[in-house]
Amino acid sequence: MDSNKKSQKQAKIIVGVILGVWGFITFIPFLWMIASSFKTNAEISQIVPSLFPKHPTLDNFKELFFKLNFNVYLKNTLLITAFSFVGLFLNAMAGYGFAKYKFKGKEKIFLLVLATMMIPGQVTMIPVYLLLNMVGLTNTLTGIVLPGLVGAFGIFLFRQFMSTISNEIIEAARLDGASEWYIFTRIILPISRPVLAVQGILTFIGGWNSFIWPLIIANDEKFYTLSVGLQLLQGQHGTNYALQMSGATFMVVPIIIIFLCLQKYILDGFNVSGLK
């Protein structure tokens, strides 16, 4: 018995070491990118480059925000991301409706919503663009935000999670005189924290990395996002690797921070289980 426990402990240690080494190897490119963002272009271009900067500088970030309009791109990206969270709330409402309300044609409508998941987003870009052009919303932030407010995957994920929440909780709240809005905001949403965390990080990543649609719908640089700005940076300053590393770092680090802060809820949320 003791030998079995000892062998299991050794196996865990070996697996832990392997995962640790592999994780460090995976993180090396990110470490190189972050460290290089504080270097000068001359230091990066050395024949034998160093991993960490010898003379750290913030000049690259200053140039991004004071000379290359990254402050405008950041503002647009934050606005798009903020409105994406409004869409997250709408997805939660729709998922709750499909999960806990009975109405005529509910299953057929839900299947129709699921069917849209099988259509690639690139296929609908031209029709959506033409519709927005008809109502004068091209080259506007509204036109960038509006098509992505709700999505079939978000509705599906919320519906699956909220279907497992006990109906007795909802009925008890109704008997106590709670309104439907109160039940949704004060009972359902707190229970749904894991799936909210999953959808929250996916929403943040989608808004933060938005590239194709803003590039299509906007022809004015004042509506560009960080991803589009980074692409412009690569085209205009292709030989300035330090500047490109700074832009890439600014894009990647917030996503890493968000994931590290919410990883517990994210892992729980992918189990898709509520109170029974």
PDB file of C-alpha atoms in Angstrom:
ATOM      1  CA  MET A   1       0.000   0.000   0.000  1.00  0.00           C
ATOM      2  CA  ASP A   2       2.821   2.383   0.926  1.00  0.00           C
ATOM      3  CA  SER A   3       4.658   1.507  -2.273  1.00  0.00           C
ATOM      4  CA  ASN A   4       1.553   2.356  -4.330  1.00  0.00           C
ATOM      5  CA  LYS A   5       1.251   5.751  -2.629  1.00  0.00           C
ATOM      6  CA  LYS A   6       4.956   6.362  -3.166  1.00  0.00           C
ATOM      7  CA  SER A   7       4.737   5.468  -6.871  1.00  0.00           C
ATOM      8  CA  GLN A   8       1.665   7.688  -7.297  1.00  0.00           C
ATOM      9  CA  LYS A   9       3.485  10.577  -5.635  1.00  0.00           C
ATOM     10  CA  GLN A  10       6.505  10.066  -7.881  1.00  0.00           C
ATOM     11  CA  ALA A  11       4.253   9.950 -10.943  1.00  0.00           C
ATOM     12  CA  LYS A  12       2.616  13.244  -9.907  1.00  0.00           C
ATOM     13  CA  ILE A  13       6.032  14.842  -9.400  1.00  0.00           C
ATOM     14  CA  ILE A  14       7.216  13.667 -12.836  1.00  0.00           C
ATOM     15  CA  VAL A  15       4.023  14.907 -14.521  1.00  0.00           C
ATOM     16  CA  GLY A  16       4.301  18.206 -12.647  1.00  0.00           C
ATOM     17  CA  VAL A  17       7.920  18.684 -13.758  1.00  0.00           C
ATOM     18  CA  ILE A  18       7.064  17.855 -17.380  1.00  0.00           C
ATOM     19  CA  LEU A  19       4.112  20.262 -17.382  1.00  0.00           C
ATOM     20  CA  GLY A  20       6.206  22.954 -15.700  1.00  0.00           C
ATOM     21  CA  VAL A  21       9.011  22.639 -18.276  1.00  0.00           C
ATOM     22  CA  TRP A  22       6.537  22.576 -21.144  1.00  0.00           C
ATOM     23  CA  GLY A  23       4.702  25.597 -19.737  1.00  0.00           C
ATOM     24  CA  PHE A  24       7.974  27.530 -19.451  1.00  0.00           C
ATOM     25  CA  ILE A  25       8.906  26.649 -23.040  1.00  0.00           C
ATOM     26  CA  THR A  26       5.467  27.832 -24.176  1.00  0.00           C
ATOM     27  CA  PHE A  27       5.878  31.105 -22.260  1.00  0.00           C
ATOM     28  CA  ILE A  28       9.339  31.899 -23.702  1.00  0.00           C
ATOM     29  CA  PRO A  29       7.969  33.623 -26.872  1.00  0.00           C
ATOM     30  CA  PHE A  30       5.689  35.805 -24.712  1.00  0.00           C
ATOM     31  CA  LEU A  31       8.604  36.617 -22.386  1.00  0.00           C
ATOM     32  CA  TRP A  32      10.756  37.536 -25.388  1.00  0.00           C
ATOM     33  CA  MET A  33       7.998  39.738 -26.809  1.00  0.00           C
ATOM     34  CA  ILE A  34       7.385  41.578 -23.518  1.00  0.00           C
ATOM     35  CA  ALA A  35      11.106  42.057 -22.847  1.00  0.00           C
ATOM     36  CA  SER A  36      11.732  43.243 -26.408  1.00  0.00           C
ATOM     37  CA  SER A  37       9.053  45.894 -26.100  1.00  0.00           C
ATOM     38  CA  PHE A  38      11.355  47.722 -23.663  1.00  0.00           C
ATOM     39  CA  LYS A  39      14.405  47.509 -25.945  1.00  0.00           C
ATOM     40  CA  THR A  40      15.620  49.822 -28.660  1.00  0.00           C
ATOM     41  CA  ASN A  41      15.455  48.605 -32.247  1.00  0.00           C
ATOM     42  CA  ALA A  42      19.256  48.560 -32.382  1.00  0.00           C
ATOM     43  CA  GLU A  43      19.413  46.214 -29.380  1.00  0.00           C
ATOM     44  CA  ILE A  44      16.885  43.817 -30.922  1.00  0.00           C
ATOM     45  CA  SER A  45      18.810  43.799 -34.216  1.00  0.00           C
ATOM     46  CA  GLN A  46      22.091  42.740 -32.576  1.00  0.00           C
ATOM     47  CA  ILE A  47      23.705  39.592 -33.948  1.00  0.00           C
ATOM     48  CA  VAL A  48      23.657  38.062 -30.454  1.00  0.00           C
ATOM     49  CA  PRO A  49      20.531  39.551 -28.858  1.00  0.00           C
ATOM     50  CA  SER A  50      19.928  39.369 -25.123  1.00  0.00           C
ATOM     51  CA  LEU A  51      16.702  38.114 -23.574  1.00  0.00           C
ATOM     52  CA  PHE A  52      16.243  41.061 -21.213  1.00  0.00           C
ATOM     53  CA  PRO A  53      16.871  44.710 -22.166  1.00  0.00           C
ATOM     54  CA  LYS A  54      20.195  46.154 -21.084  1.00  0.00           C
ATOM     55  CA  HIS A  55      18.815  49.688 -21.001  1.00  0.00           C
ATOM     56  CA  PRO A  56      14.982  49.486 -20.565  1.00  0.00           C
ATOM     57  CA  THR A  57      13.038  52.277 -22.223  1.00  0.00           C
ATOM     58  CA  LEU A  58       9.390  53.315 -22.612  1.00  0.00           C
ATOM     59  CA  ASP A  59      10.052  55.236 -25.823  1.00  0.00           C
ATOM     60  CA  ASN A  60       8.317  52.589 -27.932  1.00  0.00           C
ATOM     61  CA  PHE A  61       5.057  52.903 -25.982  1.00  0.00           C
ATOM     62  CA  LYS A  62       5.309  56.703 -26.037  1.00  0.00           C
ATOM     63  CA  GLU A  63       5.656  56.648 -29.807  1.00  0.00           C
ATOM     64  CA  LEU A  64       2.659  54.332 -30.124  1.00  0.00           C
ATOM     65  CA  PHE A  65       0.344  56.595 -28.155  1.00  0.00           C
ATOM     66  CA  PHE A  66       1.666  60.059 -28.950  1.00  0.00           C
ATOM     67  CA  LYS A  67       2.663  59.690 -32.601  1.00  0.00           C
ATOM     68  CA  LEU A  68       0.828  56.687 -34.070  1.00  0.00           C
ATOM     69  CA  ASN A  69      -2.771  57.234 -32.823  1.00  0.00           C
ATOM     70  CA  PHE A  70      -2.848  54.152 -30.593  1.00  0.00           C
ATOM     71  CA  ASN A  71      -4.763  56.243 -28.051  1.00  0.00           C
ATOM     72  CA  VAL A  72      -7.610  56.521 -30.611  1.00  0.00           C
ATOM     73  CA  TYR A  73      -7.424  52.806 -31.403  1.00  0.00           C
ATOM     74  CA  LEU A  74      -7.508  52.009 -27.680  1.00  0.00           C
ATOM     75  CA  LYS A  75     -10.575  54.186 -27.113  1.00  0.00           C
ATOM     76  CA  ASN A  76     -12.431  52.503 -29.989  1.00  0.00           C
ATOM     77  CA  THR A  77     -11.446  49.036 -28.787  1.00  0.00           C
ATOM     78  CA  LEU A  78     -12.606  49.764 -25.227  1.00  0.00           C
ATOM     79  CA  LEU A  79     -15.937  51.089 -26.517  1.00  0.00           C
ATOM     80  CA  ILE A  80     -16.471  48.016 -28.687  1.00  0.00           C
ATOM     81  CA  THR A  81     -15.540  45.720 -25.786  1.00  0.00           C
ATOM     82  CA  ALA A  82     -17.880  47.575 -23.406  1.00  0.00           C
ATOM     83  CA  PHE A  83     -20.812  47.253 -25.787  1.00  0.00           C
ATOM     84  CA  SER A  84     -19.937  43.590 -26.270  1.00  0.00           C
ATOM     85  CA  PHE A  85     -20.671  43.120 -22.563  1.00  0.00           C
ATOM     86  CA  VAL A  86     -24.094  44.686 -23.157  1.00  0.00           C
ATOM     87  CA  GLY A  87     -24.534  41.942 -25.741  1.00  0.00           C
ATOM     88  CA  LEU A  88     -23.421  39.407 -23.135  1.00  0.00           C
ATOM     89  CA  PHE A  89     -26.293  40.546 -20.911  1.00  0.00           C
ATOM     90  CA  LEU A  90     -28.725  40.219 -23.841  1.00  0.00           C
ATOM     91  CA  ASN A  91     -27.439  36.696 -24.533  1.00  0.00           C
ATOM     92  CA  ALA A  92     -28.044  35.799 -20.883  1.00  0.00           C
ATOM     93  CA  MET A  93     -31.607  37.115 -21.084  1.00  0.00           C
ATOM     94  CA  ALA A  94     -32.291  35.128 -24.245  1.00  0.00           C
ATOM     95  CA  GLY A  95     -30.759  31.986 -22.759  1.00  0.00           C
ATOM     96  CA  TYR A  96     -32.886  32.358 -19.635  1.00  0.00           C
ATOM     97  CA  GLY A  97     -35.998  32.789 -21.759  1.00  0.00           C
ATOM     98  CA  PHE A  98     -35.299  29.619 -23.723  1.00  0.00           C
ATOM     99  CA  ALA A  99     -34.429  27.704 -20.541  1.00  0.00           C
ATOM    100  CA  LYS A 100     -37.252  28.654 -18.157  1.00  0.00           C
ATOM    101  CA  TYR A 101     -40.181  30.118 -20.109  1.00  0.00           C
ATOM    102  CA  LYS A 102     -42.798  28.280 -22.132  1.00  0.00           C
ATOM    103  CA  PHE A 103     -44.053  29.896 -25.320  1.00  0.00           C
ATOM    104  CA  LYS A 104     -45.325  28.751 -28.689  1.00  0.00           C
ATOM    105  CA  GLY A 105     -42.622  27.599 -31.083  1.00  0.00           C
ATOM    106  CA  LYS A 106     -39.858  27.767 -28.483  1.00  0.00           C
ATOM    107  CA  GLU A 107     -38.042  24.633 -29.660  1.00  0.00           C
ATOM    108  CA  LYS A 108     -38.275  25.577 -33.339  1.00  0.00           C
ATOM    109  CA  ILE A 109     -36.963  29.078 -32.668  1.00  0.00           C
ATOM    110  CA  PHE A 110     -34.106  27.667 -30.591  1.00  0.00           C
ATOM    111  CA  LEU A 111     -33.205  25.229 -33.377  1.00  0.00           C
ATOM    112  CA  LEU A 112     -33.219  28.167 -35.783  1.00  0.00           C
ATOM    113  CA  VAL A 113     -30.829  30.025 -33.489  1.00  0.00           C
ATOM    114  CA  LEU A 114     -28.559  26.958 -33.351  1.00  0.00           C
ATOM    115  CA  ALA A 115     -28.670  26.654 -37.138  1.00  0.00           C
ATOM    116  CA  THR A 116     -27.013  30.054 -37.436  1.00  0.00           C
ATOM    117  CA  MET A 117     -23.945  28.601 -35.673  1.00  0.00           C
ATOM    118  CA  MET A 118     -23.306  26.457 -38.757  1.00  0.00           C
ATOM    119  CA  ILE A 119     -23.019  29.512 -41.024  1.00  0.00           C
ATOM    120  CA  PRO A 120     -19.489  30.977 -41.124  1.00  0.00           C
ATOM    121  CA  GLY A 121     -19.384  34.634 -40.138  1.00  0.00           C
ATOM    122  CA  GLN A 122     -17.553  35.499 -43.365  1.00  0.00           C
ATOM    123  CA  VAL A 123     -20.606  34.402 -45.373  1.00  0.00           C
ATOM    124  CA  THR A 124     -22.888  36.959 -43.710  1.00  0.00           C
ATOM    125  CA  MET A 125     -20.453  39.874 -43.805  1.00  0.00           C
ATOM    126  CA  ILE A 126     -21.501  41.129 -47.245  1.00  0.00           C
ATOM    127  CA  PRO A 127     -25.287  41.003 -46.570  1.00  0.00           C
ATOM    128  CA  VAL A 128     -24.796  42.674 -43.180  1.00  0.00           C
ATOM    129  CA  TYR A 129     -22.592  45.334 -44.741  1.00  0.00           C
ATOM    130  CA  LEU A 130     -25.224  46.060 -47.414  1.00  0.00           C
ATOM    131  CA  LEU A 131     -27.957  46.320 -44.771  1.00  0.00           C
ATOM    132  CA  LEU A 132     -25.907  48.707 -42.658  1.00  0.00           C
ATOM    133  CA  ASN A 133     -25.029  50.723 -45.746  1.00  0.00           C
ATOM    134  CA  MET A 134     -28.748  51.099 -46.534  1.00  0.00           C
ATOM    135  CA  VAL A 135     -29.408  52.650 -43.123  1.00  0.00           C
ATOM    136  CA  GLY A 136     -26.244  54.774 -43.158  1.00  0.00           C
ATOM    137  CA  LEU A 137     -24.297  52.959 -40.440  1.00  0.00           C
ATOM    138  CA  THR A 138     -21.140  52.179 -42.376  1.00  0.00           C
ATOM    139  CA  ASN A 139     -18.002  53.936 -41.163  1.00  0.00           C
ATOM    140  CA  THR A 140     -19.511  54.378 -37.683  1.00  0.00           C
ATOM    141  CA  LEU A 141     -18.873  52.777 -34.304  1.00  0.00           C
ATOM    142  CA  THR A 142     -22.553  51.780 -34.196  1.00  0.00           C
ATOM    143  CA  GLY A 143     -22.080  49.794 -37.392  1.00  0.00           C
ATOM    144  CA  ILE A 144     -19.063  48.058 -35.875  1.00  0.00           C
ATOM    145  CA  VAL A 145     -20.815  47.177 -32.616  1.00  0.00           C
ATOM    146  CA  LEU A 146     -24.369  46.330 -33.688  1.00  0.00           C
ATOM    147  CA  PRO A 147     -23.873  43.046 -35.623  1.00  0.00           C
ATOM    148  CA  GLY A 148     -21.925  41.460 -32.770  1.00  0.00           C
ATOM    149  CA  LEU A 149     -24.229  42.321 -29.877  1.00  0.00           C
ATOM    150  CA  VAL A 150     -25.846  38.874 -29.722  1.00  0.00           C
ATOM    151  CA  GLY A 151     -24.662  35.460 -30.860  1.00  0.00           C
ATOM    152  CA  ALA A 152     -26.024  31.951 -31.102  1.00  0.00           C
ATOM    153  CA  PHE A 153     -23.147  30.390 -29.152  1.00  0.00           C
ATOM    154  CA  GLY A 154     -23.666  32.690 -26.181  1.00  0.00           C
ATOM    155  CA  ILE A 155     -27.420  32.048 -26.135  1.00  0.00           C
ATOM    156  CA  PHE A 156     -26.809  28.303 -26.370  1.00  0.00           C
ATOM    157  CA  LEU A 157     -24.272  28.279 -23.535  1.00  0.00           C
ATOM    158  CA  PHE A 158     -26.515  30.292 -21.208  1.00  0.00           C
ATOM    159  CA  ARG A 159     -29.542  28.193 -22.097  1.00  0.00           C
ATOM    160  CA  GLN A 160     -27.714  24.945 -21.341  1.00  0.00           C
ATOM    161  CA  PHE A 161     -26.452  26.215 -17.996  1.00  0.00           C
ATOM    162  CA  MET A 162     -29.702  27.837 -16.868  1.00  0.00           C
ATOM    163  CA  SER A 163     -31.721  24.739 -17.804  1.00  0.00           C
ATOM    164  CA  THR A 164     -29.997  22.923 -14.937  1.00  0.00           C
ATOM    165  CA  ILE A 165     -30.987  25.527 -12.330  1.00  0.00           C
ATOM    166  CA  SER A 166     -33.737  24.254 -10.065  1.00  0.00           C
ATOM    167  CA  ASN A 167     -37.247  25.477 -10.962  1.00  0.00           C
ATOM    168  CA  GLU A 168     -38.154  25.365  -7.254  1.00  0.00           C
ATOM    169  CA  ILE A 169     -35.865  28.331  -6.579  1.00  0.00           C
ATOM    170  CA  ILE A 170     -37.661  30.416  -9.189  1.00  0.00           C
ATOM    171  CA  GLU A 171     -41.133  29.363  -8.030  1.00  0.00           C
ATOM    172  CA  ALA A 172     -40.263  30.121  -4.405  1.00  0.00           C
ATOM    173  CA  ALA A 173     -39.097  33.609  -5.397  1.00  0.00           C
ATOM    174  CA  ARG A 174     -42.341  34.196  -7.320  1.00  0.00           C
ATOM    175  CA  LEU A 175     -44.415  33.099  -4.351  1.00  0.00           C
ATOM    176  CA  ASP A 176     -42.507  35.623  -2.221  1.00  0.00           C
ATOM    177  CA  GLY A 177     -43.582  38.350  -4.631  1.00  0.00           C
ATOM    178  CA  ALA A 178     -40.314  38.788  -6.523  1.00  0.00           C
ATOM    179  CA  SER A 179     -40.622  40.264 -10.008  1.00  0.00           C
ATOM    180  CA  GLU A 180     -39.213  38.486 -13.059  1.00  0.00           C
ATOM    181  CA  TRP A 181     -36.523  41.140 -13.380  1.00  0.00           C
ATOM    182  CA  TYR A 182     -35.523  40.647  -9.734  1.00  0.00           C
ATOM    183  CA  ILE A 183     -35.377  36.857 -10.191  1.00  0.00           C
ATOM    184  CA  PHE A 184     -33.165  37.188 -13.249  1.00  0.00           C
ATOM    185  CA  THR A 185     -30.753  39.804 -11.898  1.00  0.00           C
ATOM    186  CA  ARG A 186     -30.581  38.771  -8.224  1.00  0.00           C
ATOM    187  CA  ILE A 187     -30.971  34.986  -8.403  1.00  0.00           C
ATOM    188  CA  ILE A 188     -30.223  33.610 -11.859  1.00  0.00           C
ATOM    189  CA  LEU A 189     -27.187  35.743 -12.710  1.00  0.00           C
ATOM    190  CA  PRO A 190     -25.363  35.124  -9.374  1.00  0.00           C
ATOM    191  CA  ILE A 191     -25.904  31.371  -9.796  1.00  0.00           C
ATOM    192  CA  SER A 192     -24.586  31.642 -13.358  1.00  0.00           C
ATOM    193  CA  ARG A 193     -21.217  33.130 -12.365  1.00  0.00           C
ATOM    194  CA  PRO A 194     -19.126  30.305 -13.888  1.00  0.00           C
ATOM    195  CA  VAL A 195     -20.745  30.548 -17.315  1.00  0.00           C
ATOM    196  CA  LEU A 196     -20.689  34.349 -17.058  1.00  0.00           C
ATOM    197  CA  ALA A 197     -16.932  34.149 -16.508  1.00  0.00           C
ATOM    198  CA  VAL A 198     -16.504  31.910 -19.555  1.00  0.00           C
ATOM    199  CA  GLN A 199     -18.633  34.153 -21.727  1.00  0.00           C
ATOM    200  CA  GLY A 200     -17.034  37.239 -20.194  1.00  0.00           C
ATOM    201  CA  ILE A 201     -13.504  36.290 -21.204  1.00  0.00           C
ATOM    202  CA  LEU A 202     -14.659  35.133 -24.661  1.00  0.00           C
ATOM    203  CA  THR A 203     -16.506  38.434 -25.062  1.00  0.00           C
ATOM    204  CA  PHE A 204     -13.464  40.415 -23.940  1.00  0.00           C
ATOM    205  CA  ILE A 205     -11.151  38.525 -26.290  1.00  0.00           C
ATOM    206  CA  GLY A 206     -13.584  38.951 -29.184  1.00  0.00           C
ATOM    207  CA  GLY A 207     -13.946  42.697 -28.574  1.00  0.00           C
ATOM    208  CA  TRP A 208     -10.270  43.288 -27.822  1.00  0.00           C
ATOM    209  CA  ASN A 209      -9.094  41.380 -30.916  1.00  0.00           C
ATOM    210  CA  SER A 210     -11.786  42.639 -33.311  1.00  0.00           C
ATOM    211  CA  PHE A 211     -10.099  43.038 -36.667  1.00  0.00           C
ATOM    212  CA  ILE A 212     -11.908  41.887 -39.831  1.00  0.00           C
ATOM    213  CA  TRP A 213     -15.267  43.576 -39.279  1.00  0.00           C
ATOM    214  CA  PRO A 214     -13.875  46.995 -38.199  1.00  0.00           C
ATOM    215  CA  LEU A 215     -11.524  46.861 -41.185  1.00  0.00           C
ATOM    216  CA  ILE A 216     -14.451  46.209 -43.546  1.00  0.00           C
ATOM    217  CA  ILE A 217     -17.043  48.584 -42.104  1.00  0.00           C
ATOM    218  CA  ALA A 218     -14.740  51.543 -41.359  1.00  0.00           C
ATOM    219  CA  ASN A 219     -12.717  53.455 -43.933  1.00  0.00           C
ATOM    220  CA  ASP A 220     -11.735  56.245 -41.557  1.00  0.00           C
ATOM    221  CA  GLU A 221      -8.714  55.732 -39.309  1.00  0.00           C
ATOM    222  CA  LYS A 222     -10.519  57.342 -36.359  1.00  0.00           C
ATOM    223  CA  PHE A 223     -12.745  54.216 -36.123  1.00  0.00           C
ATOM    224  CA  TYR A 224      -9.944  51.639 -36.282  1.00  0.00           C
ATOM    225  CA  THR A 225      -9.285  49.220 -33.433  1.00  0.00           C
ATOM    226  CA  LEU A 226      -6.002  48.108 -31.864  1.00  0.00           C
ATOM    227  CA  SER A 227      -5.788  45.028 -34.093  1.00  0.00           C
ATOM    228  CA  VAL A 228      -6.220  47.111 -37.230  1.00  0.00           C
ATOM    229  CA  GLY A 229      -3.721  49.648 -35.880  1.00  0.00           C
ATOM    230  CA  LEU A 230      -1.214  46.862 -35.213  1.00  0.00           C
ATOM    231  CA  GLN A 231      -1.602  45.667 -38.797  1.00  0.00           C
ATOM    232  CA  LEU A 232      -1.005  49.217 -40.039  1.00  0.00           C
ATOM    233  CA  LEU A 233       2.046  49.399 -37.777  1.00  0.00           C
ATOM    234  CA  GLN A 234       3.514  46.279 -39.356  1.00  0.00           C
ATOM    235  CA  GLY A 235       3.011  47.757 -42.803  1.00  0.00           C
ATOM    236  CA  GLN A 236       4.328  51.251 -42.065  1.00  0.00           C
ATOM    237  CA  HIS A 237       7.161  50.320 -39.672  1.00  0.00           C
ATOM    238  CA  GLY A 238       8.083  46.846 -40.888  1.00  0.00           C
ATOM    239  CA  THR A 239      11.739  47.182 -39.905  1.00  0.00           C
ATOM    240  CA  ASN A 240      11.118  48.673 -36.454  1.00  0.00           C
ATOM    241  CA  TYR A 241      10.816  45.433 -34.499  1.00  0.00           C
ATOM    242  CA  ALA A 242      10.885  47.124 -31.103  1.00  0.00           C
ATOM    243  CA  LEU A 243       7.825  49.179 -32.013  1.00  0.00           C
ATOM    244  CA  GLN A 244       6.012  46.095 -33.298  1.00  0.00           C
ATOM    245  CA  MET A 245       6.852  44.187 -30.113  1.00  0.00           C
ATOM    246  CA  SER A 246       5.428  47.042 -28.041  1.00  0.00           C
ATOM    247  CA  GLY A 247       2.172  46.976 -29.989  1.00  0.00           C
ATOM    248  CA  ALA A 248       1.914  43.191 -29.727  1.00  0.00           C
ATOM    249  CA  THR A 249       2.647  43.328 -25.989  1.00  0.00           C
ATOM    250  CA  PHE A 250      -0.076  45.895 -25.443  1.00  0.00           C
ATOM    251  CA  MET A 251      -2.506  43.595 -27.274  1.00  0.00           C
ATOM    252  CA  VAL A 252      -1.594  40.355 -25.494  1.00  0.00           C
ATOM    253  CA  VAL A 253      -0.890  41.291 -21.853  1.00  0.00           C
ATOM    254  CA  PRO A 254      -4.479  42.402 -20.934  1.00  0.00           C
ATOM    255  CA  ILE A 255      -5.859  39.076 -22.190  1.00  0.00           C
ATOM    256  CA  ILE A 256      -3.302  37.135 -20.120  1.00  0.00           C
ATOM    257  CA  ILE A 257      -4.207  39.177 -17.024  1.00  0.00           C
ATOM    258  CA  ILE A 258      -7.942  38.614 -17.544  1.00  0.00           C
ATOM    259  CA  PHE A 259      -7.414  34.882 -17.951  1.00  0.00           C
ATOM    260  CA  LEU A 260      -5.255  34.600 -14.837  1.00  0.00           C
ATOM    261  CA  CYS A 261      -7.855  36.484 -12.778  1.00  0.00           C
ATOM    262  CA  LEU A 262     -10.818  34.422 -14.030  1.00  0.00           C
ATOM    263  CA  GLN A 263      -9.244  31.007 -14.652  1.00  0.00           C
ATOM    264  CA  LYS A 264     -11.027  29.380 -11.677  1.00  0.00           C
ATOM    265  CA  TYR A 265     -14.452  30.429 -12.953  1.00  0.00           C
ATOM    266  CA  ILE A 266     -13.520  29.574 -16.527  1.00  0.00           C
ATOM    267  CA  LEU A 267     -12.559  26.000 -15.687  1.00  0.00           C
ATOM    268  CA  ASP A 268     -15.719  25.594 -13.590  1.00  0.00           C
ATOM    269  CA  GLY A 269     -17.878  27.160 -16.266  1.00  0.00           C
ATOM    270  CA  PHE A 270     -16.893  24.705 -18.985  1.00  0.00           C
ATOM    271  CA  ASN A 271     -18.455  21.964 -16.854  1.00  0.00           C
ATOM    272  CA  VAL A 272     -21.796  23.685 -17.620  1.00  0.00           C
ATOM    273  CA  SER A 273     -23.641  22.676 -14.474  1.00  0.00           C
ATOM    274  CA  GLY A 274     -26.002  24.604 -12.236  1.00  0.00           C
ATOM    275  CA  LEU A 275     -27.976  23.838  -9.090  1.00  0.00           C
ATOM    276  CA  LYS A 276     -30.175  20.781  -9.319  1.00  0.00           C
TER     277      LYS A 276
END
